[in-house]
């Protein structure tokens, strides 16, 4: 199981979908649950977020119990959230691997501004973005993250870090 973490607009979904496309992995996505639940991220309440995450976790567990390798695409901003995901993986007999999409706050801010016009993804309000930045706990060495950023050669990174 691959747990993908990083700031909003870091490129987590792009990397996650590429892994799913290349290897046929299962996919559990917070963004997909937002879309399927017809939520608007600009107006979501805490109970809405709880629902979205609960559904994404349920999908993750179902796929893992079916024996699939799964990419979990959510912000996974805090250590406790990542710990919960590792626990789910281990309870399902999967080995959790943390992938940190390391994109600077400055770059994510530029991508967010660009998204205002392109609408390539759901747009986060400034307040939501500030909350996410304040919540984010960069992975520590004891979490054993595999680091990816857009400056790396994707082919080589996949070859060195992803097991099909």
PDB file of C-alpha atoms in Angstrom:
ATOM      1  CA  UNK A   1       0.000   0.000   0.000  1.00  0.00           C
ATOM      2  CA  UNK A   2       1.253   3.444  -0.897  1.00  0.00           C
ATOM      3  CA  UNK A   3       0.240   6.389   1.304  1.00  0.00           C
ATOM      4  CA  UNK A   4       0.786   9.611  -0.634  1.00  0.00           C
ATOM      5  CA  UNK A   5       1.288  12.736   1.469  1.00  0.00           C
ATOM      6  CA  UNK A   6       2.097  16.353   0.791  1.00  0.00           C
ATOM      7  CA  UNK A   7       0.632  19.820   0.694  1.00  0.00           C
ATOM      8  CA  UNK A   8      -2.455  20.677  -1.356  1.00  0.00           C
ATOM      9  CA  UNK A   9      -1.437  21.293  -4.984  1.00  0.00           C
ATOM     10  CA  UNK A  10       1.831  19.381  -4.451  1.00  0.00           C
ATOM     11  CA  UNK A  11       1.111  16.865  -7.212  1.00  0.00           C
ATOM     12  CA  UNK A  12      -0.111  13.958  -5.075  1.00  0.00           C
ATOM     13  CA  UNK A  13      -3.014  13.069  -7.353  1.00  0.00           C
ATOM     14  CA  UNK A  14      -0.915  13.314 -10.504  1.00  0.00           C
ATOM     15  CA  UNK A  15       1.662  10.897  -9.068  1.00  0.00           C
ATOM     16  CA  UNK A  16      -1.001   8.612  -7.578  1.00  0.00           C
ATOM     17  CA  UNK A  17      -2.911   8.304 -10.834  1.00  0.00           C
ATOM     18  CA  UNK A  18       0.305   7.617 -12.713  1.00  0.00           C
ATOM     19  CA  UNK A  19       1.093   4.714 -10.373  1.00  0.00           C
ATOM     20  CA  UNK A  20      -2.446   3.379 -10.795  1.00  0.00           C
ATOM     21  CA  UNK A  21      -2.195   3.702 -14.583  1.00  0.00           C
ATOM     22  CA  UNK A  22       1.192   1.991 -14.813  1.00  0.00           C
ATOM     23  CA  UNK A  23       0.626  -0.841 -12.379  1.00  0.00           C
ATOM     24  CA  UNK A  24      -3.129  -1.307 -12.119  1.00  0.00           C
ATOM     25  CA  UNK A  25      -3.098  -0.622  -8.390  1.00  0.00           C
ATOM     26  CA  UNK A  26      -6.325  -0.029  -6.511  1.00  0.00           C
ATOM     27  CA  UNK A  27      -7.074   3.610  -5.774  1.00  0.00           C
ATOM     28  CA  UNK A  28      -8.687   5.245  -2.764  1.00  0.00           C
ATOM     29  CA  UNK A  29      -8.937   9.008  -3.111  1.00  0.00           C
ATOM     30  CA  UNK A  30     -10.277  11.700  -0.839  1.00  0.00           C
ATOM     31  CA  UNK A  31     -10.812  13.948  -3.876  1.00  0.00           C
ATOM     32  CA  UNK A  32     -12.830  11.226  -5.616  1.00  0.00           C
ATOM     33  CA  UNK A  33     -15.040  10.896  -2.527  1.00  0.00           C
ATOM     34  CA  UNK A  34     -15.554  14.667  -2.518  1.00  0.00           C
ATOM     35  CA  UNK A  35     -16.649  14.463  -6.150  1.00  0.00           C
ATOM     36  CA  UNK A  36     -18.872  11.404  -5.762  1.00  0.00           C
ATOM     37  CA  UNK A  37     -20.503  12.944  -2.683  1.00  0.00           C
ATOM     38  CA  UNK A  38     -21.114  16.119  -4.709  1.00  0.00           C
ATOM     39  CA  UNK A  39     -19.390  18.232  -2.101  1.00  0.00           C
ATOM     40  CA  UNK A  40     -17.991  21.681  -2.756  1.00  0.00           C
ATOM     41  CA  UNK A  41     -14.639  22.034  -0.974  1.00  0.00           C
ATOM     42  CA  UNK A  42     -15.247  25.746  -0.517  1.00  0.00           C
ATOM     43  CA  UNK A  43     -18.280  25.084   1.700  1.00  0.00           C
ATOM     44  CA  UNK A  44     -17.529  21.729   3.349  1.00  0.00           C
ATOM     45  CA  UNK A  45     -18.163  21.483   7.087  1.00  0.00           C
ATOM     46  CA  UNK A  46     -16.199  19.261   9.459  1.00  0.00           C
ATOM     47  CA  UNK A  47     -18.928  16.570   9.321  1.00  0.00           C
ATOM     48  CA  UNK A  48     -18.631  16.659   5.509  1.00  0.00           C
ATOM     49  CA  UNK A  49     -14.873  16.142   5.729  1.00  0.00           C
ATOM     50  CA  UNK A  50     -15.413  13.314   8.244  1.00  0.00           C
ATOM     51  CA  UNK A  51     -17.812  11.622   5.805  1.00  0.00           C
ATOM     52  CA  UNK A  52     -15.405  11.955   2.886  1.00  0.00           C
ATOM     53  CA  UNK A  53     -12.471  10.539   4.833  1.00  0.00           C
ATOM     54  CA  UNK A  54     -14.584   7.736   6.287  1.00  0.00           C
ATOM     55  CA  UNK A  55     -15.663   6.677   2.792  1.00  0.00           C
ATOM     56  CA  UNK A  56     -12.089   6.871   1.464  1.00  0.00           C
ATOM     57  CA  UNK A  57     -10.846   4.755   4.399  1.00  0.00           C
ATOM     58  CA  UNK A  58     -13.639   2.217   3.825  1.00  0.00           C
ATOM     59  CA  UNK A  59     -12.695   1.931   0.166  1.00  0.00           C
ATOM     60  CA  UNK A  60      -9.027   1.551   1.096  1.00  0.00           C
ATOM     61  CA  UNK A  61      -9.809  -1.249   3.530  1.00  0.00           C
ATOM     62  CA  UNK A  62     -12.081  -3.025   1.053  1.00  0.00           C
ATOM     63  CA  UNK A  63      -9.427  -2.966  -1.678  1.00  0.00           C
ATOM     64  CA  UNK A  64      -6.700  -4.135   0.703  1.00  0.00           C
ATOM     65  CA  UNK A  65      -8.862  -6.984   2.005  1.00  0.00           C
ATOM     66  CA  UNK A  66      -9.414  -8.010  -1.630  1.00  0.00           C
ATOM     67  CA  UNK A  67      -5.629  -8.429  -1.881  1.00  0.00           C
ATOM     68  CA  UNK A  68      -4.889  -5.403  -4.031  1.00  0.00           C
ATOM     69  CA  UNK A  69      -1.943  -3.074  -3.789  1.00  0.00           C
ATOM     70  CA  UNK A  70      -3.554   0.313  -3.190  1.00  0.00           C
ATOM     71  CA  UNK A  71      -2.536   3.936  -3.566  1.00  0.00           C
ATOM     72  CA  UNK A  72      -4.189   6.133  -0.931  1.00  0.00           C
ATOM     73  CA  UNK A  73      -4.408   9.646  -2.324  1.00  0.00           C
ATOM     74  CA  UNK A  74      -5.271  12.052   0.451  1.00  0.00           C
ATOM     75  CA  UNK A  75      -3.382  14.890   1.982  1.00  0.00           C
ATOM     76  CA  UNK A  76      -2.468  12.787   5.029  1.00  0.00           C
ATOM     77  CA  UNK A  77      -1.290  16.041   6.577  1.00  0.00           C
ATOM     78  CA  UNK A  78      -0.589  14.816  10.097  1.00  0.00           C
ATOM     79  CA  UNK A  79       1.510  12.036  11.570  1.00  0.00           C
ATOM     80  CA  UNK A  80      -1.553  10.667  13.350  1.00  0.00           C
ATOM     81  CA  UNK A  81      -3.456  10.395  10.069  1.00  0.00           C
ATOM     82  CA  UNK A  82      -0.535   8.587   8.458  1.00  0.00           C
ATOM     83  CA  UNK A  83      -0.276   6.327  11.519  1.00  0.00           C
ATOM     84  CA  UNK A  84      -3.974   5.438  11.133  1.00  0.00           C
ATOM     85  CA  UNK A  85      -3.418   4.572   7.476  1.00  0.00           C
ATOM     86  CA  UNK A  86      -0.421   2.382   8.353  1.00  0.00           C
ATOM     87  CA  UNK A  87      -2.545   0.615  10.962  1.00  0.00           C
ATOM     88  CA  UNK A  88      -5.309  -0.071   8.417  1.00  0.00           C
ATOM     89  CA  UNK A  89      -2.728  -1.470   5.997  1.00  0.00           C
ATOM     90  CA  UNK A  90      -1.124  -3.709   8.604  1.00  0.00           C
ATOM     91  CA  UNK A  91      -4.510  -4.992   9.831  1.00  0.00           C
ATOM     92  CA  UNK A  92      -5.254  -5.973   6.241  1.00  0.00           C
ATOM     93  CA  UNK A  93      -1.894  -7.722   5.818  1.00  0.00           C
ATOM     94  CA  UNK A  94      -0.382  -5.023   3.595  1.00  0.00           C
ATOM     95  CA  UNK A  95       2.969  -3.302   3.920  1.00  0.00           C
ATOM     96  CA  UNK A  96       2.518   0.485   4.091  1.00  0.00           C
ATOM     97  CA  UNK A  97       4.929   2.696   2.158  1.00  0.00           C
ATOM     98  CA  UNK A  98       4.848   6.462   2.677  1.00  0.00           C
ATOM     99  CA  UNK A  99       5.445   8.599  -0.422  1.00  0.00           C
ATOM    100  CA  UNK A 100       6.123  12.248   0.336  1.00  0.00           C
ATOM    101  CA  UNK A 101       5.461  14.555  -2.603  1.00  0.00           C
ATOM    102  CA  UNK A 102       7.842  17.287  -1.515  1.00  0.00           C
ATOM    103  CA  UNK A 103       6.711  20.532  -3.105  1.00  0.00           C
ATOM    104  CA  UNK A 104       7.496  23.849  -1.472  1.00  0.00           C
ATOM    105  CA  UNK A 105       4.725  26.061  -0.072  1.00  0.00           C
ATOM    106  CA  UNK A 106       5.757  28.689  -2.629  1.00  0.00           C
ATOM    107  CA  UNK A 107       5.278  26.272  -5.538  1.00  0.00           C
ATOM    108  CA  UNK A 108       1.935  25.024  -4.186  1.00  0.00           C
ATOM    109  CA  UNK A 109       0.796  28.661  -3.865  1.00  0.00           C
ATOM    110  CA  UNK A 110       1.717  29.273  -7.523  1.00  0.00           C
ATOM    111  CA  UNK A 111      -0.160  26.143  -8.594  1.00  0.00           C
ATOM    112  CA  UNK A 112      -3.182  27.216  -6.544  1.00  0.00           C
ATOM    113  CA  UNK A 113      -3.227  30.614  -8.260  1.00  0.00           C
ATOM    114  CA  UNK A 114      -2.924  28.976 -11.672  1.00  0.00           C
ATOM    115  CA  UNK A 115      -5.843  26.718 -10.754  1.00  0.00           C
ATOM    116  CA  UNK A 116      -8.079  29.774 -10.358  1.00  0.00           C
ATOM    117  CA  UNK A 117      -8.184  30.028 -14.150  1.00  0.00           C
ATOM    118  CA  UNK A 118      -7.588  26.419 -15.247  1.00  0.00           C
ATOM    119  CA  UNK A 119      -9.842  24.675 -12.688  1.00  0.00           C
ATOM    120  CA  UNK A 120      -7.845  21.495 -13.230  1.00  0.00           C
ATOM    121  CA  UNK A 121      -8.914  20.455  -9.746  1.00  0.00           C
ATOM    122  CA  UNK A 122     -11.289  21.586  -7.020  1.00  0.00           C
ATOM    123  CA  UNK A 123     -10.167  24.971  -5.816  1.00  0.00           C
ATOM    124  CA  UNK A 124      -9.351  25.555  -2.156  1.00  0.00           C
ATOM    125  CA  UNK A 125     -10.196  28.872  -0.559  1.00  0.00           C
ATOM    126  CA  UNK A 126      -7.337  30.793   1.022  1.00  0.00           C
ATOM    127  CA  UNK A 127      -8.571  29.949   4.506  1.00  0.00           C
ATOM    128  CA  UNK A 128      -8.666  26.216   3.716  1.00  0.00           C
ATOM    129  CA  UNK A 129      -5.177  26.399   2.208  1.00  0.00           C
ATOM    130  CA  UNK A 130      -3.830  28.240   5.259  1.00  0.00           C
ATOM    131  CA  UNK A 131      -5.408  25.621   7.528  1.00  0.00           C
ATOM    132  CA  UNK A 132      -3.770  22.816   5.543  1.00  0.00           C
ATOM    133  CA  UNK A 133      -0.384  24.559   5.642  1.00  0.00           C
ATOM    134  CA  UNK A 134      -0.737  24.986   9.406  1.00  0.00           C
ATOM    135  CA  UNK A 135      -1.732  21.354   9.932  1.00  0.00           C
ATOM    136  CA  UNK A 136       0.940  19.767   7.743  1.00  0.00           C
ATOM    137  CA  UNK A 137       3.561  17.795   9.595  1.00  0.00           C
ATOM    138  CA  UNK A 138       6.418  16.988   7.281  1.00  0.00           C
ATOM    139  CA  UNK A 139       7.264  13.278   7.423  1.00  0.00           C
ATOM    140  CA  UNK A 140      10.065  12.406   9.803  1.00  0.00           C
ATOM    141  CA  UNK A 141      12.847   9.872   9.338  1.00  0.00           C
ATOM    142  CA  UNK A 142      11.056   7.341  11.558  1.00  0.00           C
ATOM    143  CA  UNK A 143       8.160   7.317   9.039  1.00  0.00           C
ATOM    144  CA  UNK A 144      10.685   6.200   6.383  1.00  0.00           C
ATOM    145  CA  UNK A 145       9.247   8.327   3.567  1.00  0.00           C
ATOM    146  CA  UNK A 146      10.184   7.863  -0.046  1.00  0.00           C
ATOM    147  CA  UNK A 147      10.518  11.393  -1.400  1.00  0.00           C
ATOM    148  CA  UNK A 148       9.274  12.450  -4.809  1.00  0.00           C
ATOM    149  CA  UNK A 149       9.256  15.897  -6.382  1.00  0.00           C
ATOM    150  CA  UNK A 150       8.670  17.160  -9.880  1.00  0.00           C
ATOM    151  CA  UNK A 151      12.399  17.775 -10.344  1.00  0.00           C
ATOM    152  CA  UNK A 152      13.132  14.042 -10.260  1.00  0.00           C
ATOM    153  CA  UNK A 153      13.073  11.790 -13.294  1.00  0.00           C
ATOM    154  CA  UNK A 154       9.755   9.950 -12.906  1.00  0.00           C
ATOM    155  CA  UNK A 155      10.880   6.845 -14.808  1.00  0.00           C
ATOM    156  CA  UNK A 156      13.943   6.407 -12.635  1.00  0.00           C
ATOM    157  CA  UNK A 157      12.032   7.218  -9.439  1.00  0.00           C
ATOM    158  CA  UNK A 158       9.374   4.601 -10.234  1.00  0.00           C
ATOM    159  CA  UNK A 159      12.022   2.015 -11.132  1.00  0.00           C
ATOM    160  CA  UNK A 160      13.859   2.589  -7.853  1.00  0.00           C
ATOM    161  CA  UNK A 161      10.895   2.956  -5.493  1.00  0.00           C
ATOM    162  CA  UNK A 162       7.762   1.158  -6.674  1.00  0.00           C
ATOM    163  CA  UNK A 163       7.166  -2.562  -6.518  1.00  0.00           C
ATOM    164  CA  UNK A 164       4.551  -3.865  -8.940  1.00  0.00           C
TER     165      UNK A 164
END
